[in-house]
XYZ file of C-alpha atoms in Angstrom:
255
model
C -19.778 -2.426 -24.311
C -21.694 -5.061 -22.345
C -19.929 -7.845 -24.233
C -16.524 -6.391 -23.319
C -17.526 -6.202 -19.648
C -18.685 -9.816 -19.663
C -15.468 -10.957 -21.323
C -13.398 -8.998 -18.790
C -15.256 -10.686 -15.942
C -14.518 -14.073 -17.478
C -10.848 -13.324 -18.148
C -10.033 -12.666 -14.485
C -11.244 -16.029 -13.090
C -9.710 -17.827 -16.079
C -6.407 -16.101 -15.331
C -6.602 -17.254 -11.694
C -7.393 -20.834 -12.734
C -4.534 -20.884 -15.250
C -2.173 -19.502 -12.617
C -3.127 -22.253 -10.155
C -2.691 -24.923 -12.843
C 0.771 -23.579 -13.736
C 1.606 -23.470 -10.021
C 0.511 -27.105 -9.624
C 2.492 -28.198 -12.705
C 5.662 -26.473 -11.448
C 5.300 -28.088 -8.027
C 5.456 -31.540 -9.678
C 8.935 -30.865 -11.062
C 11.290 -32.470 -8.479
C 13.860 -29.667 -8.465
C 11.157 -27.005 -8.197
C 8.692 -28.863 -5.964
C 11.139 -28.795 -3.055
C 10.644 -25.010 -2.942
C 7.226 -24.367 -4.507
C 4.695 -26.475 -2.598
C 1.617 -27.525 -4.543
C -1.588 -25.500 -3.991
C -3.488 -28.404 -2.411
C -0.902 -28.740 0.367
C -0.987 -24.962 0.835
C -4.781 -25.102 1.196
C -4.412 -27.909 3.768
C -1.818 -25.908 5.726
C -4.079 -22.845 5.598
C -6.974 -24.878 7.029
C -4.809 -26.345 9.809
C -3.355 -22.964 10.815
C -6.772 -21.285 10.711
C -8.349 -24.056 12.797
C -5.543 -23.867 15.357
C -6.072 -20.093 15.618
C -2.421 -19.176 15.046
C -3.205 -17.788 11.580
C -5.766 -15.314 12.941
C -3.355 -14.233 15.687
C -0.647 -13.525 13.110
C -3.065 -11.739 10.752
C -4.433 -9.474 13.490
C -0.914 -8.570 14.697
C 0.245 -7.697 11.179
C -2.954 -5.793 10.362
C -2.534 -3.579 13.428
C 1.056 -2.795 12.453
C 0.256 -2.147 8.799
C -2.780 0.025 9.501
C -1.020 1.880 12.315
C 2.044 2.736 10.228
C -0.051 3.525 7.162
C -2.503 5.787 9.024
C 0.331 7.710 10.651
C 2.075 8.040 7.284
C -1.072 9.354 5.602
C -1.795 11.883 8.362
C 1.715 13.315 8.020
C 2.040 12.994 4.228
C -1.082 15.014 3.319
C -0.144 18.330 5.010
C 3.544 17.998 4.065
C 2.681 17.350 0.407
C 0.232 20.263 0.222
C 2.675 22.662 1.885
C 5.425 21.556 -0.532
C 3.148 22.054 -3.508
C 1.827 25.425 -2.388
C 4.994 27.124 -1.089
C 8.105 27.026 -3.304
C 10.514 28.013 -0.513
C 9.326 25.239 1.778
C 9.494 22.788 -1.137
C 13.126 23.775 -1.748
C 13.947 22.876 1.860
C 11.952 19.626 2.249
C 11.997 17.969 -1.174
C 15.748 17.106 -1.316
C 15.495 15.288 2.019
C 12.419 13.350 0.970
C 14.062 12.339 -2.302
C 17.207 11.334 -0.405
C 15.449 9.104 2.125
C 13.163 7.697 -0.578
C 16.168 5.950 -2.154
C 17.090 4.218 1.132
C 15.335 0.856 1.674
C 13.412 0.774 4.986
C 15.283 -2.385 6.032
C 18.501 -0.324 6.189
C 16.930 1.864 8.882
C 16.047 -1.060 11.172
C 19.242 -0.805 13.313
C 18.564 2.898 13.935
C 14.927 2.199 14.777
C 15.860 -0.578 17.225
C 18.442 1.599 18.975
C 16.024 4.534 19.261
C 12.777 2.694 20.026
C 13.703 -0.811 21.116
C 11.941 -3.883 19.753
C 8.368 -3.072 20.769
C 5.358 -2.344 18.572
C 6.394 1.273 18.102
C 9.545 0.161 16.250
C 7.554 -1.951 13.767
C 5.028 0.824 13.182
C 7.884 3.312 12.724
C 9.478 1.258 9.923
C 6.129 0.980 8.104
C 5.417 4.672 8.706
C 8.698 5.709 7.062
C 8.054 3.553 4.000
C 4.439 4.649 3.517
C 5.067 8.332 4.203
C 7.830 8.607 1.593
C 5.676 6.921 -1.051
C 2.490 8.874 -0.355
C 4.010 12.323 0.040
C 5.510 12.190 -3.471
C 2.232 11.050 -5.069
C 0.123 13.679 -3.298
C 2.702 16.391 -4.000
C 2.522 15.602 -7.722
C -1.243 15.979 -7.511
C -0.925 19.457 -6.052
C 1.636 20.439 -8.682
C -0.527 19.115 -11.530
C -3.622 21.156 -10.692
C -4.806 22.892 -13.872
C -3.467 26.488 -13.733
C -6.561 27.624 -15.647
C -8.735 26.720 -12.650
C -6.556 28.771 -10.323
C -6.512 31.772 -12.709
C -10.273 31.610 -13.128
C -10.736 31.555 -9.355
C -8.492 34.602 -8.962
C -10.421 36.484 -11.656
C -13.600 35.773 -9.737
C -12.049 37.296 -6.624
C -11.172 34.163 -4.676
C -8.537 34.475 -1.960
C -5.585 32.095 -1.624
C -7.422 30.320 1.176
C -10.523 29.722 -0.974
C -8.399 28.656 -3.960
C -6.494 26.185 -1.812
C -9.504 24.536 -0.157
C -12.026 24.801 -3.009
C -9.803 24.291 -6.070
C -6.482 22.666 -5.179
C -7.700 20.161 -2.588
C -10.614 18.755 -4.670
C -8.449 18.587 -7.814
C -5.734 16.727 -5.884
C -8.111 14.229 -4.295
C -7.593 11.484 -6.936
C -3.842 11.711 -6.326
C -4.477 11.278 -2.599
C -6.310 8.033 -3.364
C -3.464 6.914 -5.634
C -1.099 7.694 -2.765
C -3.289 5.610 -0.444
C -3.057 2.637 -2.813
C 0.710 2.974 -3.121
C 1.036 3.490 0.629
C -0.916 0.332 1.462
C 1.167 -1.681 -0.994
C 4.358 -0.258 0.521
C 3.112 -1.057 4.036
C 2.606 -4.723 3.180
C 5.909 -5.021 1.308
C 7.690 -3.496 4.322
C 5.893 -5.728 6.822
C 8.482 -8.526 6.827
C 11.284 -6.012 7.371
C 9.301 -4.344 10.168
C 8.727 -7.653 11.915
C 12.474 -8.310 11.918
C 12.637 -5.918 14.882
C 12.004 -8.674 17.429
C 8.432 -9.740 16.641
C 7.071 -12.973 18.134
C 3.897 -12.971 16.049
C 2.708 -11.646 12.699
C 2.632 -12.895 9.123
C 6.141 -11.689 8.351
C 7.472 -13.329 11.503
C 5.627 -16.546 10.608
C 7.238 -16.596 7.156
C 10.734 -16.001 8.549
C 10.425 -18.647 11.278
C 9.007 -21.187 8.815
C 11.922 -20.583 6.437
C 14.392 -21.480 9.204
C 12.815 -24.946 9.440
C 12.347 -25.195 5.667
C 8.554 -25.289 6.091
C 7.955 -24.114 2.543
C 4.238 -24.825 2.752
C 3.975 -22.346 5.635
C 6.243 -19.849 3.878
C 4.184 -19.849 0.683
C 0.937 -19.822 2.654
C 2.086 -16.699 4.518
C 3.089 -15.014 1.268
C -0.278 -15.974 -0.234
C -2.235 -14.554 2.727
C -0.284 -11.269 2.613
C -0.999 -11.004 -1.126
C -4.718 -11.711 -0.718
C -5.161 -9.154 2.088
C -3.160 -6.543 0.163
C -5.205 -7.167 -2.985
C -8.480 -6.905 -1.047
C -7.418 -3.564 0.440
C -6.374 -2.272 -2.979
C -9.760 -3.240 -4.451
C -11.468 -1.483 -1.548
C -9.598 1.761 -2.281
C -10.433 1.423 -5.995
C -14.108 1.108 -5.079
C -13.899 4.257 -2.940
C -12.123 6.041 -5.781
C -14.971 5.277 -8.184
C -17.550 6.399 -5.620
C -15.786 9.581 -4.500
C -14.344 10.881 -7.781
C -17.286 10.224 -10.078
C -17.848 13.982 -10.316
C -14.577 14.306 -12.235
C -15.757 11.901 -14.884
C -18.954 13.964 -15.250
C -16.883 17.129 -15.589
C -14.732 15.560 -18.313
C -17.774 14.401 -20.249
């Protein structure tokens, strides 16, 4: 067991190193190097942008938008998902609309958002909110639907009311699905960021990438993509850590 853990820890950094080497090799191909800038130039651009302060300005602007839209999406998704899972009639009304809007890419809603909310921060947060809400509500709803019926029957036999069953059986059993929804929601927030910043942003990582592409600054484009990926990965790892800490009781129950 220990040997497998050690090997897994070695595989990840080796994978990163191999990826960088492949990246560097591709950048030396003339036809490819015009688009894929080599990692050393990207590192230099990252240092220059960070030293100038523009990178931190763009990161902070994007972080506020992502976290704002995500938090709003989570706050709305949790009660909607639980109500859908608990009441069949309400589910019959809401679920078709959620499934309908889930198939529409958030970028298609940008004209409607601009007309209704202008080009301020609220418009960018609204686009991210829509994307994250639709992803998280489905994941959390599945968690409520997949609660073991045996647990609910046992609680009823013991005299538990619907209120006690909901808060003491359904909610704890659905908690891992909430965390899965959080991971998916954060990923959706970052993937929607560029589309959200198309609503008239003058700063932000997505805006930086789009402006750099107009001037064919591929080093800045790839650097922006790289920074978005690193921040998104760090957030995902943070949620995974919380999942291990907060759902350890389920592993004990299974064992």
